[in-house]
Amino acid sequence: KKGQKLFTSMEVSTKFADTGKAYLVGLGATDDPASLGTEMLAFSASAAHNPLANRKQNPENLFSEAVETLIELEEAQDEKPSLFARVTALFTKKEQTDDARFSDVHKAVELVATEQQILSERTDKSLSDQDQRLSELESSLQEQQTAFAELQQQLSREDSRKDYRQRAPGGDAPAGTLTNC
């Protein structure tokens, strides 16, 4: 918004570490296009001697062309200051009497103790919730294991023959259930 960091530039080594491959050795965002020769490259492309050659790490490295870039930054959200920041703020006041300094130390200790108490309560509640959930899961597992054992026992007592035939009810059975021999 204020015209800052509008130009990008980079420095490329064409034979990096004797591998024969190109490698990006420098990258920057600058306020003015003269940074790392980005603007000068456009004017000195046909010059016999590049005036920015002494800025390169290696004479064979290349500079990028100046390209204007639009960067929009998000506004930072207001966050609650950290415990350290709040304690530090208590000690940064100037020209205080000894009583005021001792009062600030006392406030800082109270602040740390309060934050620690809140953290301890949250931790205790979380652990309690986890213990309860673990107990419920163990109980559920025990019920499932018992039901599985009962089913296994029931199935082991059943006849596993596939050719099993029900017994005939006897001589007084209806004609549809009698065997035709």
PDB file of N, CA and C in Angstrom, residues 46-119:
ATOM      1  N   SER A  46      22.894  -4.549 -22.975  1.00  0.00           N
ATOM      2  CA  SER A  46      23.751  -4.476 -24.155  1.00  0.00           C
ATOM      3  C   SER A  46      25.120  -3.884 -23.838  1.00  0.00           C
ATOM      4  N   ALA A  47      25.375  -3.573 -22.575  1.00  0.00           N
ATOM      5  CA  ALA A  47      26.668  -2.985 -22.203  1.00  0.00           C
ATOM      6  C   ALA A  47      27.770  -4.033 -22.314  1.00  0.00           C
ATOM      7  N   ALA A  48      28.967  -3.583 -22.667  1.00  0.00           N
ATOM      8  CA  ALA A  48      30.095  -4.500 -22.794  1.00  0.00           C
ATOM      9  C   ALA A  48      30.495  -5.054 -21.432  1.00  0.00           C
ATOM     10  N   HIS A  49      30.369  -4.226 -20.395  1.00  0.00           N
ATOM     11  CA  HIS A  49      30.726  -4.652 -19.045  1.00  0.00           C
ATOM     12  C   HIS A  49      29.542  -4.357 -18.126  1.00  0.00           C
ATOM     13  N   ASN A  50      29.045  -5.364 -17.455  1.00  0.00           N
ATOM     14  CA  ASN A  50      27.912  -5.198 -16.540  1.00  0.00           C
ATOM     15  C   ASN A  50      28.395  -4.476 -15.281  1.00  0.00           C
ATOM     16  N   PRO A  51      27.823  -3.323 -14.936  1.00  0.00           N
ATOM     17  CA  PRO A  51      28.277  -2.590 -13.754  1.00  0.00           C
ATOM     18  C   PRO A  51      27.958  -3.302 -12.436  1.00  0.00           C
ATOM     19  N   LEU A  52      27.147  -4.328 -12.484  1.00  0.00           N
ATOM     20  CA  LEU A  52      26.797  -5.044 -11.254  1.00  0.00           C
ATOM     21  C   LEU A  52      27.528  -6.380 -11.120  1.00  0.00           C
ATOM     22  N   ALA A  53      28.478  -6.640 -11.976  1.00  0.00           N
ATOM     23  CA  ALA A  53      29.177  -7.921 -11.961  1.00  0.00           C
ATOM     24  C   ALA A  53      29.886  -8.171 -10.638  1.00  0.00           C
ATOM     25  N   ASN A  54      30.351  -7.113  -9.981  1.00  0.00           N
ATOM     26  CA  ASN A  54      31.069  -7.301  -8.715  1.00  0.00           C
ATOM     27  C   ASN A  54      30.133  -7.698  -7.569  1.00  0.00           C
ATOM     28  N   ARG A  55      28.814  -7.614  -7.754  1.00  0.00           N
ATOM     29  CA  ARG A  55      27.859  -8.003  -6.709  1.00  0.00           C
ATOM     30  C   ARG A  55      27.527  -9.495  -6.756  1.00  0.00           C
ATOM     31  N   LYS A  56      27.919 -10.179  -7.798  1.00  0.00           N
ATOM     32  CA  LYS A  56      27.599 -11.592  -7.952  1.00  0.00           C
ATOM     33  C   LYS A  56      28.535 -12.449  -7.110  1.00  0.00           C
ATOM     34  N   GLN A  57      28.006 -13.613  -6.678  1.00  0.00           N
ATOM     35  CA  GLN A  57      28.847 -14.571  -5.970  1.00  0.00           C
ATOM     36  C   GLN A  57      29.777 -15.293  -6.937  1.00  0.00           C
ATOM     37  N   ASN A  58      29.301 -15.499  -8.164  1.00  0.00           N
ATOM     38  CA  ASN A  58      30.065 -16.185  -9.186  1.00  0.00           C
ATOM     39  C   ASN A  58      29.852 -15.411 -10.487  1.00  0.00           C
ATOM     40  N   PRO A  59      30.887 -15.137 -11.269  1.00  0.00           N
ATOM     41  CA  PRO A  59      30.723 -14.336 -12.488  1.00  0.00           C
ATOM     42  C   PRO A  59      29.725 -14.923 -13.489  1.00  0.00           C
ATOM     43  N   GLU A  60      29.483 -16.240 -13.465  1.00  0.00           N
ATOM     44  CA  GLU A  60      28.559 -16.858 -14.409  1.00  0.00           C
ATOM     45  C   GLU A  60      27.107 -16.802 -13.940  1.00  0.00           C
ATOM     46  N   ASN A  61      26.853 -16.360 -12.715  1.00  0.00           N
ATOM     47  CA  ASN A  61      25.479 -16.270 -12.203  1.00  0.00           C
ATOM     48  C   ASN A  61      24.695 -15.225 -12.975  1.00  0.00           C
ATOM     49  N   LEU A  62      23.372 -15.396 -13.017  1.00  0.00           N
ATOM     50  CA  LEU A  62      22.491 -14.489 -13.738  1.00  0.00           C
ATOM     51  C   LEU A  62      21.648 -13.691 -12.759  1.00  0.00           C
ATOM     52  N   PHE A  63      21.283 -12.465 -13.136  1.00  0.00           N
ATOM     53  CA  PHE A  63      20.350 -11.661 -12.354  1.00  0.00           C
ATOM     54  C   PHE A  63      18.996 -11.700 -13.038  1.00  0.00           C
ATOM     55  N   SER A  64      17.941 -11.586 -12.254  1.00  0.00           N
ATOM     56  CA  SER A  64      16.601 -11.577 -12.847  1.00  0.00           C
ATOM     57  C   SER A  64      16.235 -10.178 -13.297  1.00  0.00           C
ATOM     58  N   GLU A  65      15.195 -10.124 -14.092  1.00  0.00           N
ATOM     59  CA  GLU A  65      14.684  -8.851 -14.581  1.00  0.00           C
ATOM     60  C   GLU A  65      13.746  -8.262 -13.540  1.00  0.00           C
ATOM     61  N   ALA A  66      13.668  -6.926 -13.472  1.00  0.00           N
ATOM     62  CA  ALA A  66      12.777  -6.262 -12.518  1.00  0.00           C
ATOM     63  C   ALA A  66      11.329  -6.483 -12.933  1.00  0.00           C
ATOM     64  N   VAL A  67      10.532  -7.012 -12.016  1.00  0.00           N
ATOM     65  CA  VAL A  67       9.118  -7.256 -12.269  1.00  0.00           C
ATOM     66  C   VAL A  67       8.335  -6.690 -11.093  1.00  0.00           C
ATOM     67  N   GLU A  68       7.405  -5.777 -11.394  1.00  0.00           N
ATOM     68  CA  GLU A  68       6.604  -5.196 -10.322  1.00  0.00           C
ATOM     69  C   GLU A  68       5.611  -6.239  -9.819  1.00  0.00           C
ATOM     70  N   THR A  69       5.492  -6.313  -8.511  1.00  0.00           N
ATOM     71  CA  THR A  69       4.640  -7.316  -7.892  1.00  0.00           C
ATOM     72  C   THR A  69       3.670  -6.649  -6.938  1.00  0.00           C
ATOM     73  N   LEU A  70       2.428  -7.089  -6.959  1.00  0.00           N
ATOM     74  CA  LEU A  70       1.430  -6.583  -6.030  1.00  0.00           C
ATOM     75  C   LEU A  70       1.309  -7.572  -4.882  1.00  0.00           C
ATOM     76  N   ILE A  71       1.609  -7.110  -3.680  1.00  0.00           N
ATOM     77  CA  ILE A  71       1.519  -7.961  -2.496  1.00  0.00           C
ATOM     78  C   ILE A  71       0.498  -7.349  -1.557  1.00  0.00           C
ATOM     79  N   GLU A  72      -0.510  -8.135  -1.213  1.00  0.00           N
ATOM     80  CA  GLU A  72      -1.516  -7.669  -0.270  1.00  0.00           C
ATOM     81  C   GLU A  72      -1.338  -8.439   1.029  1.00  0.00           C
ATOM     82  N   LEU A  73      -1.074  -7.729   2.090  1.00  0.00           N
ATOM     83  CA  LEU A  73      -0.875  -8.358   3.385  1.00  0.00           C
ATOM     84  C   LEU A  73      -2.183  -8.390   4.151  1.00  0.00           C
ATOM     85  N   GLU A  74      -2.434  -9.497   4.819  1.00  0.00           N
ATOM     86  CA  GLU A  74      -3.629  -9.602   5.644  1.00  0.00           C
ATOM     87  C   GLU A  74      -3.383  -8.867   6.949  1.00  0.00           C
ATOM     88  N   GLU A  75      -4.436  -8.274   7.455  1.00  0.00           N
ATOM     89  CA  GLU A  75      -4.297  -7.581   8.721  1.00  0.00           C
ATOM     90  C   GLU A  75      -4.273  -8.605   9.839  1.00  0.00           C
ATOM     91  N   ALA A  76      -3.342  -8.412  10.748  1.00  0.00           N
ATOM     92  CA  ALA A  76      -3.202  -9.335  11.868  1.00  0.00           C
ATOM     93  C   ALA A  76      -4.373  -9.163  12.826  1.00  0.00           C
ATOM     94  N   GLN A  77      -4.858 -10.288  13.306  1.00  0.00           N
ATOM     95  CA  GLN A  77      -5.954 -10.240  14.263  1.00  0.00           C
ATOM     96  C   GLN A  77      -5.395  -9.913  15.643  1.00  0.00           C
ATOM     97  N   ASP A  78      -6.168  -9.157  16.389  1.00  0.00           N
ATOM     98  CA  ASP A  78      -5.750  -8.833  17.746  1.00  0.00           C
ATOM     99  C   ASP A  78      -5.852 -10.091  18.596  1.00  0.00           C
ATOM    100  N   GLU A  79      -4.719 -10.479  19.129  1.00  0.00           N
ATOM    101  CA  GLU A  79      -4.694 -11.670  19.959  1.00  0.00           C
ATOM    102  C   GLU A  79      -4.427 -11.272  21.398  1.00  0.00           C
ATOM    103  N   LYS A  80      -4.856 -12.112  22.289  1.00  0.00           N
ATOM    104  CA  LYS A  80      -4.610 -11.885  23.707  1.00  0.00           C
ATOM    105  C   LYS A  80      -3.099 -11.980  23.924  1.00  0.00           C
ATOM    106  N   PRO A  81      -2.512 -11.005  24.612  1.00  0.00           N
ATOM    107  CA  PRO A  81      -1.065 -11.065  24.822  1.00  0.00           C
ATOM    108  C   PRO A  81      -0.689 -12.297  25.648  1.00  0.00           C
ATOM    109  N   SER A  82       0.494 -12.811  25.376  1.00  0.00           N
ATOM    110  CA  SER A  82       0.937 -14.009  26.072  1.00  0.00           C
ATOM    111  C   SER A  82       1.235 -13.696  27.531  1.00  0.00           C
ATOM    112  N   LEU A  83       1.348 -14.741  28.320  1.00  0.00           N
ATOM    113  CA  LEU A  83       1.657 -14.586  29.740  1.00  0.00           C
ATOM    114  C   LEU A  83       2.988 -13.858  29.909  1.00  0.00           C
ATOM    115  N   PHE A  84       3.972 -14.224  29.098  1.00  0.00           N
ATOM    116  CA  PHE A  84       5.281 -13.584  29.188  1.00  0.00           C
ATOM    117  C   PHE A  84       5.179 -12.087  28.886  1.00  0.00           C
ATOM    118  N   ALA A  85       4.399 -11.735  27.870  1.00  0.00           N
ATOM    119  CA  ALA A  85       4.245 -10.324  27.498  1.00  0.00           C
ATOM    120  C   ALA A  85       3.569  -9.538  28.609  1.00  0.00           C
ATOM    121  N   ARG A  86       2.568 -10.143  29.243  1.00  0.00           N
ATOM    122  CA  ARG A  86       1.872  -9.438  30.319  1.00  0.00           C
ATOM    123  C   ARG A  86       2.767  -9.244  31.539  1.00  0.00           C
ATOM    124  N   VAL A  87       3.567 -10.262  31.876  1.00  0.00           N
ATOM    125  CA  VAL A  87       4.480 -10.131  33.021  1.00  0.00           C
ATOM    126  C   VAL A  87       5.564  -9.112  32.701  1.00  0.00           C
ATOM    127  N   THR A  88       6.089  -9.152  31.485  1.00  0.00           N
ATOM    128  CA  THR A  88       7.122  -8.200  31.081  1.00  0.00           C
ATOM    129  C   THR A  88       6.596  -6.774  31.115  1.00  0.00           C
ATOM    130  N   ALA A  89       5.350  -6.580  30.710  1.00  0.00           N
ATOM    131  CA  ALA A  89       4.759  -5.237  30.712  1.00  0.00           C
ATOM    132  C   ALA A  89       4.712  -4.655  32.120  1.00  0.00           C
ATOM    133  N   LEU A  90       4.536  -5.508  33.107  1.00  0.00           N
ATOM    134  CA  LEU A  90       4.505  -5.014  34.489  1.00  0.00           C
ATOM    135  C   LEU A  90       5.864  -4.460  34.923  1.00  0.00           C
ATOM    136  N   PHE A  91       6.947  -5.006  34.370  1.00  0.00           N
ATOM    137  CA  PHE A  91       8.284  -4.586  34.775  1.00  0.00           C
ATOM    138  C   PHE A  91       8.874  -3.484  33.909  1.00  0.00           C
ATOM    139  N   THR A  92       8.218  -3.090  32.840  1.00  0.00           N
ATOM    140  CA  THR A  92       8.796  -2.105  31.935  1.00  0.00           C
ATOM    141  C   THR A  92       8.392  -0.673  32.244  1.00  0.00           C
ATOM    142  N   LYS A  93       7.588  -0.451  33.241  1.00  0.00           N
ATOM    143  CA  LYS A  93       7.207   0.917  33.598  1.00  0.00           C
ATOM    144  C   LYS A  93       8.419   1.636  34.182  1.00  0.00           C
ATOM    145  N   LYS A  94       8.585   2.897  33.836  1.00  0.00           N
ATOM    146  CA  LYS A  94       9.755   3.656  34.283  1.00  0.00           C
ATOM    147  C   LYS A  94       9.388   4.583  35.428  1.00  0.00           C
ATOM    148  N   GLU A  95      10.421   4.996  36.144  1.00  0.00           N
ATOM    149  CA  GLU A  95      10.301   5.973  37.224  1.00  0.00           C
ATOM    150  C   GLU A  95       9.270   5.552  38.266  1.00  0.00           C
ATOM    151  N   GLN A  96       9.489   4.405  38.835  1.00  0.00           N
ATOM    152  CA  GLN A  96       8.590   3.931  39.867  1.00  0.00           C
ATOM    153  C   GLN A  96       9.310   3.933  41.210  1.00  0.00           C
ATOM    154  N   THR A  97       8.546   4.052  42.239  1.00  0.00           N
ATOM    155  CA  THR A  97       9.112   3.979  43.586  1.00  0.00           C
ATOM    156  C   THR A  97       9.310   2.515  43.937  1.00  0.00           C
ATOM    157  N   ASP A  98      10.015   2.287  45.038  1.00  0.00           N
ATOM    158  CA  ASP A  98      10.234   0.905  45.475  1.00  0.00           C
ATOM    159  C   ASP A  98       8.913   0.205  45.777  1.00  0.00           C
ATOM    160  N   ASP A  99       7.993   0.914  46.404  1.00  0.00           N
ATOM    161  CA  ASP A  99       6.693   0.308  46.715  1.00  0.00           C
ATOM    162  C   ASP A  99       5.965  -0.104  45.436  1.00  0.00           C
ATOM    163  N   ALA A 100       6.020   0.745  44.428  1.00  0.00           N
ATOM    164  CA  ALA A 100       5.356   0.426  43.167  1.00  0.00           C
ATOM    165  C   ALA A 100       6.021  -0.775  42.502  1.00  0.00           C
ATOM    166  N   ARG A 101       7.348  -0.854  42.572  1.00  0.00           N
ATOM    167  CA  ARG A 101       8.059  -1.993  41.988  1.00  0.00           C
ATOM    168  C   ARG A 101       7.692  -3.289  42.701  1.00  0.00           C
ATOM    169  N   PHE A 102       7.659  -3.231  44.047  1.00  0.00           N
ATOM    170  CA  PHE A 102       7.270  -4.421  44.801  1.00  0.00           C
ATOM    171  C   PHE A 102       5.827  -4.812  44.487  1.00  0.00           C
ATOM    172  N   SER A 103       4.988  -3.815  44.296  1.00  0.00           N
ATOM    173  CA  SER A 103       3.595  -4.075  43.934  1.00  0.00           C
ATOM    174  C   SER A 103       3.528  -4.760  42.570  1.00  0.00           C
ATOM    175  N   ASP A 104       4.368  -4.296  41.623  1.00  0.00           N
ATOM    176  CA  ASP A 104       4.401  -4.914  40.299  1.00  0.00           C
ATOM    177  C   ASP A 104       4.897  -6.354  40.371  1.00  0.00           C
ATOM    178  N   VAL A 105       5.905  -6.593  41.200  1.00  0.00           N
ATOM    179  CA  VAL A 105       6.408  -7.959  41.367  1.00  0.00           C
ATOM    180  C   VAL A 105       5.301  -8.835  41.954  1.00  0.00           C
ATOM    181  N   HIS A 106       4.595  -8.286  42.940  1.00  0.00           N
ATOM    182  CA  HIS A 106       3.498  -9.028  43.557  1.00  0.00           C
ATOM    183  C   HIS A 106       2.406  -9.333  42.520  1.00  0.00           C
ATOM    184  N   LYS A 107       2.074  -8.349  41.687  1.00  0.00           N
ATOM    185  CA  LYS A 107       1.064  -8.561  40.640  1.00  0.00           C
ATOM    186  C   LYS A 107       1.535  -9.623  39.641  1.00  0.00           C
ATOM    187  N   ALA A 108       2.821  -9.570  39.298  1.00  0.00           N
ATOM    188  CA  ALA A 108       3.359 -10.544  38.347  1.00  0.00           C
ATOM    189  C   ALA A 108       3.275 -11.954  38.914  1.00  0.00           C
ATOM    190  N   VAL A 109       3.624 -12.097  40.183  1.00  0.00           N
ATOM    191  CA  VAL A 109       3.552 -13.413  40.818  1.00  0.00           C
ATOM    192  C   VAL A 109       2.099 -13.895  40.861  1.00  0.00           C
ATOM    193  N   GLU A 110       1.181 -12.985  41.195  1.00  0.00           N
ATOM    194  CA  GLU A 110      -0.241 -13.350  41.217  1.00  0.00           C
ATOM    195  C   GLU A 110      -0.722 -13.754  39.823  1.00  0.00           C
ATOM    196  N   LEU A 111      -0.288 -13.026  38.810  1.00  0.00           N
ATOM    197  CA  LEU A 111      -0.681 -13.337  37.437  1.00  0.00           C
ATOM    198  C   LEU A 111      -0.182 -14.720  37.030  1.00  0.00           C
ATOM    199  N   VAL A 112       1.078 -15.007  37.338  1.00  0.00           N
ATOM    200  CA  VAL A 112       1.642 -16.316  37.010  1.00  0.00           C
ATOM    201  C   VAL A 112       0.898 -17.409  37.774  1.00  0.00           C
ATOM    202  N   ALA A 113       0.625 -17.167  39.054  1.00  0.00           N
ATOM    203  CA  ALA A 113      -0.087 -18.161  39.862  1.00  0.00           C
ATOM    204  C   ALA A 113      -1.498 -18.394  39.326  1.00  0.00           C
ATOM    205  N   THR A 114      -2.187 -17.326  38.943  1.00  0.00           N
ATOM    206  CA  THR A 114      -3.543 -17.459  38.400  1.00  0.00           C
ATOM    207  C   THR A 114      -3.530 -18.262  37.104  1.00  0.00           C
ATOM    208  N   GLU A 115      -2.610 -17.916  36.204  1.00  0.00           N
ATOM    209  CA  GLU A 115      -2.517 -18.645  34.938  1.00  0.00           C
ATOM    210  C   GLU A 115      -2.180 -20.116  35.183  1.00  0.00           C
ATOM    211  N   GLN A 116      -1.297 -20.368  36.127  1.00  0.00           N
ATOM    212  CA  GLN A 116      -0.923 -21.747  36.448  1.00  0.00           C
ATOM    213  C   GLN A 116      -2.118 -22.506  37.021  1.00  0.00           C
ATOM    214  N   GLN A 117      -2.907 -21.838  37.867  1.00  0.00           N
ATOM    215  CA  GLN A 117      -4.099 -22.465  38.442  1.00  0.00           C
ATOM    216  C   GLN A 117      -5.102 -22.821  37.344  1.00  0.00           C
ATOM    217  N   ILE A 118      -5.321 -21.897  36.407  1.00  0.00           N
ATOM    218  CA  ILE A 118      -6.246 -22.154  35.295  1.00  0.00           C
ATOM    219  C   ILE A 118      -5.755 -23.336  34.464  1.00  0.00           C
ATOM    220  N   LEU A 119      -4.458 -23.343  34.174  1.00  0.00           N
ATOM    221  CA  LEU A 119      -3.880 -24.439  33.397  1.00  0.00           C
ATOM    222  C   LEU A 119      -4.025 -25.761  34.146  1.00  0.00           C
TER     223      LEU A 119
END
